[in-house]
PDB file of C-alpha atoms in Angstrom:
ATOM      1  CA  UNK A   1       0.164   0.093  -0.032  1.00 98.00           C
ATOM      2  CA  UNK A   2       1.408   3.295  -0.708  1.00 98.00           C
ATOM      3  CA  UNK A   3       0.216   6.897   0.113  1.00 98.00           C
ATOM      4  CA  UNK A   4      -0.473   9.008  -2.752  1.00 96.00           C
ATOM      5  CA  UNK A   5      -2.852  11.471  -2.015  1.00 91.00           C
ATOM      6  CA  UNK A   6      -1.199  14.710  -0.103  1.00 83.00           C
ATOM      7  CA  UNK A   7      -0.830  17.835  -1.338  1.00 80.00           C
ATOM      8  CA  UNK A   8       2.914  18.316  -1.219  1.00 76.00           C
ATOM      9  CA  UNK A   9       2.724  21.967  -0.248  1.00 76.00           C
ATOM     10  CA  UNK A  10       6.721  22.098   0.266  1.00 75.00           C
ATOM     11  CA  UNK A  11       7.220  21.563  -3.175  1.00 82.00           C
ATOM     12  CA  UNK A  12       4.620  23.842  -4.760  1.00 75.00           C
ATOM     13  CA  UNK A  13       6.792  24.357  -7.796  1.00 74.00           C
ATOM     14  CA  UNK A  14       5.369  20.901  -9.141  1.00 77.00           C
ATOM     15  CA  UNK A  15       2.559  19.589  -7.032  1.00 74.00           C
ATOM     16  CA  UNK A  16       0.078  22.853  -8.476  1.00 79.00           C
ATOM     17  CA  UNK A  17      -0.111  20.690 -11.284  1.00 83.00           C
ATOM     18  CA  UNK A  18      -0.026  17.032 -10.480  1.00 91.00           C
ATOM     19  CA  UNK A  19       0.488  15.249  -7.223  1.00 93.00           C
ATOM     20  CA  UNK A  20       3.901  14.672  -5.275  1.00 94.00           C
ATOM     21  CA  UNK A  21       4.161  10.982  -5.739  1.00 96.00           C
ATOM     22  CA  UNK A  22       3.622  11.866  -9.985  1.00 96.00           C
ATOM     23  CA  UNK A  23       6.688  14.330  -9.774  1.00 95.00           C
ATOM     24  CA  UNK A  24       9.104  12.848 -11.985  1.00 96.00           C
ATOM     25  CA  UNK A  25      12.877  11.058 -11.356  1.00 97.00           C
ATOM     26  CA  UNK A  26      14.729  10.851 -14.694  1.00 96.00           C
ATOM     27  CA  UNK A  27      11.744  10.770 -17.132  1.00 95.00           C
ATOM     28  CA  UNK A  28       9.431   8.397 -14.554  1.00 96.00           C
ATOM     29  CA  UNK A  29       6.888   9.165 -11.658  1.00 96.00           C
ATOM     30  CA  UNK A  30       8.911   8.800  -8.237  1.00 97.00           C
ATOM     31  CA  UNK A  31       6.025   6.650  -7.529  1.00 98.00           C
ATOM     32  CA  UNK A  32       7.201   4.379 -10.555  1.00 97.00           C
ATOM     33  CA  UNK A  33      10.592   4.191  -8.908  1.00 98.00           C
ATOM     34  CA  UNK A  34       8.850   3.019  -5.389  1.00 98.00           C
ATOM     35  CA  UNK A  35       6.583   0.142  -7.390  1.00 98.00           C
ATOM     36  CA  UNK A  36      10.145  -0.903  -9.211  1.00 98.00           C
ATOM     37  CA  UNK A  37      11.756  -1.164  -5.882  1.00 98.00           C
ATOM     38  CA  UNK A  38       9.529  -3.694  -4.569  1.00 98.00           C
ATOM     39  CA  UNK A  39       9.047  -5.553  -7.618  1.00 98.00           C
ATOM     40  CA  UNK A  40      12.243  -6.517  -7.797  1.00 98.00           C
ATOM     41  CA  UNK A  41      12.034  -8.343  -4.286  1.00 98.00           C
ATOM     42  CA  UNK A  42       8.620 -10.158  -5.817  1.00 97.00           C
ATOM     43  CA  UNK A  43       6.087  -7.894  -4.810  1.00 98.00           C
ATOM     44  CA  UNK A  44       3.744  -6.808  -7.609  1.00 98.00           C
ATOM     45  CA  UNK A  45       0.294  -5.942  -5.975  1.00 98.00           C
ATOM     46  CA  UNK A  46       0.210  -2.732  -5.288  1.00 98.00           C
ATOM     47  CA  UNK A  47      -3.017  -0.383  -3.794  1.00 98.00           C
ATOM     48  CA  UNK A  48      -2.480   3.567  -4.242  1.00 98.00           C
ATOM     49  CA  UNK A  49      -4.330   5.765  -1.653  1.00 98.00           C
ATOM     50  CA  UNK A  50      -5.242   8.571  -4.017  1.00 97.00           C
ATOM     51  CA  UNK A  51      -6.576  12.279  -3.203  1.00 96.00           C
ATOM     52  CA  UNK A  52      -5.481  15.417  -4.280  1.00 94.00           C
ATOM     53  CA  UNK A  53      -5.233  15.001  -8.126  1.00 94.00           C
ATOM     54  CA  UNK A  54      -6.063  11.548  -8.312  1.00 95.00           C
ATOM     55  CA  UNK A  55      -7.157  11.393 -11.536  1.00 96.00           C
ATOM     56  CA  UNK A  56      -3.710  12.194 -12.898  1.00 95.00           C
ATOM     57  CA  UNK A  57      -2.751   8.815 -11.040  1.00 97.00           C
ATOM     58  CA  UNK A  58      -5.461   6.770 -12.808  1.00 96.00           C
ATOM     59  CA  UNK A  59      -4.743   8.781 -16.018  1.00 95.00           C
ATOM     60  CA  UNK A  60      -1.079   6.909 -15.819  1.00 95.00           C
ATOM     61  CA  UNK A  61      -1.744   3.610 -15.025  1.00 95.00           C
ATOM     62  CA  UNK A  62      -4.723   4.043 -17.931  1.00 92.00           C
ATOM     63  CA  UNK A  63      -2.220   4.486 -20.409  1.00 90.00           C
ATOM     64  CA  UNK A  64       0.925   2.818 -18.946  1.00 90.00           C
ATOM     65  CA  UNK A  65       0.970  -0.081 -21.552  1.00 84.00           C
ATOM     66  CA  UNK A  66       0.696   2.042 -24.250  1.00 83.00           C
ATOM     67  CA  UNK A  67       3.159   4.245 -23.166  1.00 82.00           C
ATOM     68  CA  UNK A  68       5.413   0.947 -22.585  1.00 83.00           C
ATOM     69  CA  UNK A  69       5.002  -0.302 -26.136  1.00 85.00           C
ATOM     70  CA  UNK A  70       6.198   0.227 -29.437  1.00 89.00           C
ATOM     71  CA  UNK A  71       2.560   0.790 -31.627  1.00 88.00           C
ATOM     72  CA  UNK A  72       1.564   1.557 -34.893  1.00 93.00           C
ATOM     73  CA  UNK A  73      -2.040   3.650 -35.130  1.00 93.00           C
ATOM     74  CA  UNK A  74      -3.931   3.241 -38.228  1.00 94.00           C
ATOM     75  CA  UNK A  75      -6.481   6.031 -38.124  1.00 95.00           C
ATOM     76  CA  UNK A  76      -8.239   5.109 -41.306  1.00 93.00           C
ATOM     77  CA  UNK A  77      -9.672   2.085 -40.037  1.00 94.00           C
ATOM     78  CA  UNK A  78      -9.058   3.058 -36.065  1.00 93.00           C
ATOM     79  CA  UNK A  79      -6.792   0.215 -35.055  1.00 91.00           C
ATOM     80  CA  UNK A  80      -3.346  -0.582 -33.408  1.00 87.00           C
ATOM     81  CA  UNK A  81      -0.783  -2.909 -33.125  1.00 89.00           C
ATOM     82  CA  UNK A  82       1.410  -3.729 -30.865  1.00 84.00           C
ATOM     83  CA  UNK A  83       5.172  -4.374 -31.545  1.00 85.00           C
ATOM     84  CA  UNK A  84       7.034  -4.476 -28.809  1.00 76.00           C
ATOM     85  CA  UNK A  85       5.887  -4.605 -24.855  1.00 74.00           C
ATOM     86  CA  UNK A  86       8.061  -3.520 -22.105  1.00 75.00           C
ATOM     87  CA  UNK A  87       5.400  -3.468 -19.470  1.00 79.00           C
ATOM     88  CA  UNK A  88       5.969  -4.751 -15.590  1.00 90.00           C
ATOM     89  CA  UNK A  89       4.031  -7.719 -13.991  1.00 92.00           C
ATOM     90  CA  UNK A  90       2.041  -5.290 -11.506  1.00 96.00           C
ATOM     91  CA  UNK A  91      -1.556  -5.194 -10.216  1.00 97.00           C
ATOM     92  CA  UNK A  92      -2.146  -1.721  -9.439  1.00 97.00           C
ATOM     93  CA  UNK A  93      -5.573  -0.927  -7.417  1.00 98.00           C
ATOM     94  CA  UNK A  94      -6.313   2.847  -7.260  1.00 97.00           C
ATOM     95  CA  UNK A  95      -8.451   3.763  -4.356  1.00 97.00           C
ATOM     96  CA  UNK A  96      -9.961   7.509  -4.040  1.00 97.00           C
ATOM     97  CA  UNK A  97      -9.507   7.478  -0.331  1.00 97.00           C
ATOM     98  CA  UNK A  98     -10.502  11.632   0.008  1.00 95.00           C
ATOM     99  CA  UNK A  99      -8.483  14.703  -1.072  1.00 93.00           C
ATOM    100  CA  UNK A 100      -8.416  15.772   2.601  1.00 93.00           C
ATOM    101  CA  UNK A 101      -8.322  12.384   4.733  1.00 96.00           C
ATOM    102  CA  UNK A 102      -5.126  11.678   7.004  1.00 96.00           C
ATOM    103  CA  UNK A 103      -2.545   9.414   6.592  1.00 97.00           C
ATOM    104  CA  UNK A 104      -4.255   6.784   9.322  1.00 97.00           C
ATOM    105  CA  UNK A 105      -7.590   7.416   7.896  1.00 97.00           C
ATOM    106  CA  UNK A 106      -6.133   6.623   4.190  1.00 97.00           C
ATOM    107  CA  UNK A 107      -5.103   3.099   5.687  1.00 97.00           C
ATOM    108  CA  UNK A 108      -8.429   2.283   6.978  1.00 97.00           C
ATOM    109  CA  UNK A 109     -10.344   3.297   3.669  1.00 97.00           C
ATOM    110  CA  UNK A 110      -8.571   0.246   2.024  1.00 96.00           C
ATOM    111  CA  UNK A 111      -9.125  -2.049   4.680  1.00 96.00           C
ATOM    112  CA  UNK A 112     -11.405  -4.311   2.388  1.00 95.00           C
ATOM    113  CA  UNK A 113      -8.743  -4.829   0.198  1.00 96.00           C
ATOM    114  CA  UNK A 114      -5.907  -6.436   2.722  1.00 95.00           C
ATOM    115  CA  UNK A 115      -6.267 -10.575   3.623  1.00 92.00           C
ATOM    116  CA  UNK A 116      -6.974 -11.087   7.081  1.00 90.00           C
ATOM    117  CA  UNK A 117      -3.978 -11.950   9.011  1.00 90.00           C
ATOM    118  CA  UNK A 118      -1.807 -11.562   6.163  1.00 96.00           C
ATOM    119  CA  UNK A 119       1.158  -8.912   6.560  1.00 98.00           C
ATOM    120  CA  UNK A 120       1.359  -5.936   4.126  1.00 98.00           C
ATOM    121  CA  UNK A 121       4.131  -3.105   3.267  1.00 98.00           C
ATOM    122  CA  UNK A 122       2.767   0.130   3.698  1.00 98.00           C
ATOM    123  CA  UNK A 123       4.898   2.936   2.369  1.00 98.00           C
ATOM    124  CA  UNK A 124       4.749   7.193   1.328  1.00 97.00           C
ATOM    125  CA  UNK A 125       4.807   7.739  -1.986  1.00 97.00           C
ATOM    126  CA  UNK A 126       7.573  10.454  -2.265  1.00 95.00           C
ATOM    127  CA  UNK A 127      10.863   8.501  -0.726  1.00 96.00           C
ATOM    128  CA  UNK A 128      13.203   6.131  -1.941  1.00 98.00           C
ATOM    129  CA  UNK A 129      15.781   3.685  -0.526  1.00 98.00           C
ATOM    130  CA  UNK A 130      17.783   1.047  -0.773  1.00 98.00           C
ATOM    131  CA  UNK A 131      16.510  -0.951   2.113  1.00 98.00           C
ATOM    132  CA  UNK A 132      16.288  -4.669   1.711  1.00 98.00           C
ATOM    133  CA  UNK A 133      12.576  -4.984   1.597  1.00 98.00           C
ATOM    134  CA  UNK A 134      12.828  -9.266   1.653  1.00 98.00           C
ATOM    135  CA  UNK A 135      14.822  -8.699   4.781  1.00 98.00           C
ATOM    136  CA  UNK A 136      12.682  -5.942   6.437  1.00 98.00           C
ATOM    137  CA  UNK A 137       9.943  -8.976   5.370  1.00 98.00           C
ATOM    138  CA  UNK A 138      11.399 -11.232   6.974  1.00 98.00           C
ATOM    139  CA  UNK A 139      12.415  -9.103  10.406  1.00 97.00           C
ATOM    140  CA  UNK A 140       8.902  -8.412  10.301  1.00 97.00           C
ATOM    141  CA  UNK A 141       7.552 -11.905  10.404  1.00 97.00           C
ATOM    142  CA  UNK A 142      10.075 -13.151  13.135  1.00 97.00           C
ATOM    143  CA  UNK A 143       9.665 -10.297  15.430  1.00 95.00           C
ATOM    144  CA  UNK A 144       5.767 -11.412  16.029  1.00 96.00           C
ATOM    145  CA  UNK A 145       4.846  -7.560  16.233  1.00 96.00           C
ATOM    146  CA  UNK A 146       1.751  -6.299  14.616  1.00 97.00           C
ATOM    147  CA  UNK A 147       4.143  -3.662  12.840  1.00 97.00           C
ATOM    148  CA  UNK A 148       7.141  -2.711  11.722  1.00 96.00           C
ATOM    149  CA  UNK A 149       9.031   0.653  11.118  1.00 96.00           C
ATOM    150  CA  UNK A 150      11.823   1.467   8.575  1.00 96.00           C
ATOM    151  CA  UNK A 151      14.257   3.474  11.398  1.00 94.00           C
ATOM    152  CA  UNK A 152      16.885   6.077   9.329  1.00 92.00           C
ATOM    153  CA  UNK A 153      19.564   8.408   9.791  1.00 87.00           C
ATOM    154  CA  UNK A 154      19.208  11.481   7.600  1.00 81.00           C
ATOM    155  CA  UNK A 155      22.088  13.030   6.999  1.00 72.00           C
ATOM    156  CA  UNK A 156      22.754  16.688   8.010  1.00 68.00           C
ATOM    157  CA  UNK A 157      21.419  19.268   5.541  1.00 64.00           C
ATOM    158  CA  UNK A 158      24.772  21.621   5.625  1.00 58.00           C
ATOM    159  CA  UNK A 159      27.715  21.203   5.806  1.00 58.00           C
ATOM    160  CA  UNK A 160      29.822  20.917   9.260  1.00 57.00           C
ATOM    161  CA  UNK A 161      32.682  22.676  11.000  1.00 58.00           C
ATOM    162  CA  UNK A 162      35.136  21.769  13.272  1.00 66.00           C
ATOM    163  CA  UNK A 163      36.763  24.570  14.841  1.00 69.00           C
ATOM    164  CA  UNK A 164      39.757  24.671  16.753  1.00 70.00           C
ATOM    165  CA  UNK A 165      41.738  27.696  18.484  1.00 72.00           C
ATOM    166  CA  UNK A 166      43.727  28.587  15.395  1.00 65.00           C
ATOM    167  CA  UNK A 167      40.311  28.252  13.266  1.00 67.00           C
ATOM    168  CA  UNK A 168      38.685  25.621  10.934  1.00 63.00           C
ATOM    169  CA  UNK A 169      40.146  21.704  11.411  1.00 56.00           C
ATOM    170  CA  UNK A 170      37.608  20.000   9.233  1.00 62.00           C
ATOM    171  CA  UNK A 171      34.946  20.230   6.756  1.00 62.00           C
ATOM    172  CA  UNK A 172      32.539  18.358   6.596  1.00 62.00           C
ATOM    173  CA  UNK A 173      30.016  18.305   3.694  1.00 61.00           C
ATOM    174  CA  UNK A 174      26.504  17.203   4.570  1.00 57.00           C
ATOM    175  CA  UNK A 175      27.972  14.778   7.442  1.00 57.00           C
ATOM    176  CA  UNK A 176      25.441  12.030   8.675  1.00 62.00           C
ATOM    177  CA  UNK A 177      22.857  13.940  11.471  1.00 57.00           C
ATOM    178  CA  UNK A 178      22.877  13.944  15.050  1.00 59.00           C
ATOM    179  CA  UNK A 179      22.675   9.837  15.131  1.00 64.00           C
ATOM    180  CA  UNK A 180      19.082   9.969  16.076  1.00 77.00           C
ATOM    181  CA  UNK A 181      16.607   7.426  14.396  1.00 87.00           C
ATOM    182  CA  UNK A 182      13.720   8.485  12.000  1.00 91.00           C
ATOM    183  CA  UNK A 183      10.621   7.184  10.722  1.00 94.00           C
ATOM    184  CA  UNK A 184      11.812   6.358   7.404  1.00 95.00           C
ATOM    185  CA  UNK A 185       8.607   4.779   6.268  1.00 96.00           C
ATOM    186  CA  UNK A 186       8.663   1.369   4.412  1.00 98.00           C
ATOM    187  CA  UNK A 187       6.513  -0.601   7.250  1.00 97.00           C
ATOM    188  CA  UNK A 188       5.342  -3.752   7.407  1.00 98.00           C
ATOM    189  CA  UNK A 189       2.050  -4.564   8.862  1.00 98.00           C
ATOM    190  CA  UNK A 190      -0.450  -6.735  10.431  1.00 98.00           C
ATOM    191  CA  UNK A 191      -4.355  -5.985   9.362  1.00 97.00           C
ATOM    192  CA  UNK A 192      -5.194  -5.988  12.599  1.00 97.00           C
ATOM    193  CA  UNK A 193      -3.129  -2.594  13.597  1.00 97.00           C
ATOM    194  CA  UNK A 194      -6.518  -0.713  11.812  1.00 97.00           C
ATOM    195  CA  UNK A 195      -8.003  -1.060  15.197  1.00 96.00           C
ATOM    196  CA  UNK A 196      -5.121   1.796  16.007  1.00 97.00           C
ATOM    197  CA  UNK A 197      -6.903   4.095  13.514  1.00 97.00           C
ATOM    198  CA  UNK A 198     -10.155   5.933  14.571  1.00 97.00           C
ATOM    199  CA  UNK A 199     -11.005   7.962  11.415  1.00 97.00           C
ATOM    200  CA  UNK A 200     -10.453   9.921   8.586  1.00 97.00           C
ATOM    201  CA  UNK A 201      -8.640  12.646  10.635  1.00 97.00           C
ATOM    202  CA  UNK A 202      -6.035   9.882  12.229  1.00 97.00           C
ATOM    203  CA  UNK A 203      -2.642  10.771  11.444  1.00 97.00           C
ATOM    204  CA  UNK A 204      -0.897   7.446  11.391  1.00 97.00           C
ATOM    205  CA  UNK A 205       1.805   9.004  12.418  1.00 96.00           C
ATOM    206  CA  UNK A 206       0.240  10.049  15.965  1.00 94.00           C
ATOM    207  CA  UNK A 207      -2.057   8.228  17.918  1.00 95.00           C
ATOM    208  CA  UNK A 208      -1.729   4.681  16.090  1.00 95.00           C
ATOM    209  CA  UNK A 209       2.315   4.486  16.086  1.00 96.00           C
ATOM    210  CA  UNK A 210       2.506   5.947  19.859  1.00 94.00           C
ATOM    211  CA  UNK A 211      -0.154   3.822  20.805  1.00 95.00           C
ATOM    212  CA  UNK A 212       1.840   0.700  18.962  1.00 95.00           C
ATOM    213  CA  UNK A 213       4.849   1.527  20.740  1.00 95.00           C
ATOM    214  CA  UNK A 214       3.378   1.941  24.210  1.00 92.00           C
ATOM    215  CA  UNK A 215       1.919  -1.681  23.869  1.00 93.00           C
ATOM    216  CA  UNK A 216       5.326  -2.914  22.691  1.00 93.00           C
ATOM    217  CA  UNK A 217       3.727  -4.202  18.822  1.00 95.00           C
ATOM    218  CA  UNK A 218       5.750  -1.866  17.120  1.00 96.00           C
ATOM    219  CA  UNK A 219       9.824  -3.291  16.143  1.00 95.00           C
ATOM    220  CA  UNK A 220      12.355  -1.244  14.128  1.00 96.00           C
ATOM    221  CA  UNK A 221      14.439  -2.251  11.296  1.00 96.00           C
ATOM    222  CA  UNK A 222      17.511  -0.178  11.246  1.00 95.00           C
ATOM    223  CA  UNK A 223      18.669   0.637   7.895  1.00 96.00           C
ATOM    224  CA  UNK A 224      22.081   2.468   7.664  1.00 93.00           C
ATOM    225  CA  UNK A 225      22.265   3.025   3.700  1.00 95.00           C
ATOM    226  CA  UNK A 226      20.945   5.437   1.627  1.00 95.00           C
ATOM    227  CA  UNK A 227      17.055   6.750   2.375  1.00 96.00           C
ATOM    228  CA  UNK A 228      16.088  10.138   0.581  1.00 95.00           C
ATOM    229  CA  UNK A 229      12.503  11.514   0.871  1.00 95.00           C
ATOM    230  CA  UNK A 230      11.420  13.998  -1.910  1.00 95.00           C
ATOM    231  CA  UNK A 231      10.249  16.920   0.775  1.00 91.00           C
ATOM    232  CA  UNK A 232      11.615  20.145  -1.248  1.00 91.00           C
ATOM    233  CA  UNK A 233      12.392  21.279  -4.863  1.00 91.00           C
ATOM    234  CA  UNK A 234      16.141  20.575  -3.663  1.00 91.00           C
ATOM    235  CA  UNK A 235      15.459  17.269  -3.059  1.00 94.00           C
ATOM    236  CA  UNK A 236      14.002  16.685  -6.249  1.00 95.00           C
ATOM    237  CA  UNK A 237      17.355  17.967  -7.859  1.00 95.00           C
ATOM    238  CA  UNK A 238      19.288  15.916  -5.999  1.00 95.00           C
ATOM    239  CA  UNK A 239      17.648  12.435  -6.677  1.00 97.00           C
ATOM    240  CA  UNK A 240      17.407  13.787 -10.511  1.00 97.00           C
ATOM    241  CA  UNK A 241      21.472  14.170 -10.603  1.00 97.00           C
ATOM    242  CA  UNK A 242      21.963  10.864  -8.800  1.00 98.00           C
ATOM    243  CA  UNK A 243      19.487   9.214 -11.688  1.00 98.00           C
ATOM    244  CA  UNK A 244      21.539  11.050 -14.603  1.00 97.00           C
ATOM    245  CA  UNK A 245      24.783  10.542 -13.078  1.00 97.00           C
ATOM    246  CA  UNK A 246      23.938   6.584 -13.143  1.00 97.00           C
ATOM    247  CA  UNK A 247      24.443   6.734  -9.255  1.00 97.00           C
ATOM    248  CA  UNK A 248      21.205   5.939  -7.542  1.00 98.00           C
ATOM    249  CA  UNK A 249      21.289   3.840  -4.721  1.00 98.00           C
ATOM    250  CA  UNK A 250      17.572   2.582  -4.933  1.00 98.00           C
ATOM    251  CA  UNK A 251      18.018   1.317  -8.450  1.00 98.00           C
ATOM    252  CA  UNK A 252      18.510  -2.448  -7.642  1.00 96.00           C
ATOM    253  CA  UNK A 253      16.442  -3.425 -10.522  1.00 95.00           C
ATOM    254  CA  UNK A 254      18.320  -4.463 -14.252  1.00 90.00           C
TER     255      UNK A 254
END
C-alpha cells in the first residue's frame, strides 16, 4: 500500500499541476521508482491511496501499457498494432481515499482490500531507499509484532565545521545527522493495526504509532544505507542528479 494523496505543499513548484508522487525523476514518476523497488523483491500487487489530483495517477496507469509499448496507429481503420511490450507484471488498485483524509484514515479506507492475518507493506509515495525489503519482511515476521517501521538516520542538511583555536580544523560536507533514528516509512504491518485508527482524521504517525510503541507492538528495522524523502525542490534536484549520473542507490533492478 502506497500513500499518494497528499498536497505536497513544500514542493508546490511541481504539485500545483500533479500529486507529489507523480513528480518525475529521470522521466518517470517517483511512484514508479517505488513500485520498481518493491517489484525487485517479488512484490507486484499494489494498492495506491489517491487523493489530491488522483485522476493524474489513474490516467498514468490507464495509459501505462500504451506508454511502455511500440505501436502503430492506423487512423483510417481505427486500429492499433502493438509491436513490442515492455510492461511490468504489476496489479495496481487505485482507491480514492479523499482529498483531505489523514494518513491513518487512508490506511483504514483500504481495509477491504487486505487479506485477513496476512502482513502487508505500507509506505509513502515520496521516498526512495536501498533498504532490503525482503530482509525487512523477514525481520517483521520474526518479530511477532503488529508493526515494523524502517528506522533511518538522515544526513545533515548543511556542511559541518570543526573549529579549533586557530580556525577551522575540518570541514565535512553534509555529514550524518545527530545520530538519531527517524521514521523512514517502509512499514510492514498486520491488518490488526487498523484497530488503532479511529477515523479519517487520524494521523498514522501520531496516535496509532504511539499506541503501538506503548503496547510493545512496534518493531524497528534499522537501515543504515541510503534513504531520501522528496520533500522539497532541492531534494528532487538531488535525486534527479543521482539518477542522471548513474549513481542512484535505490535502483537495484536491471
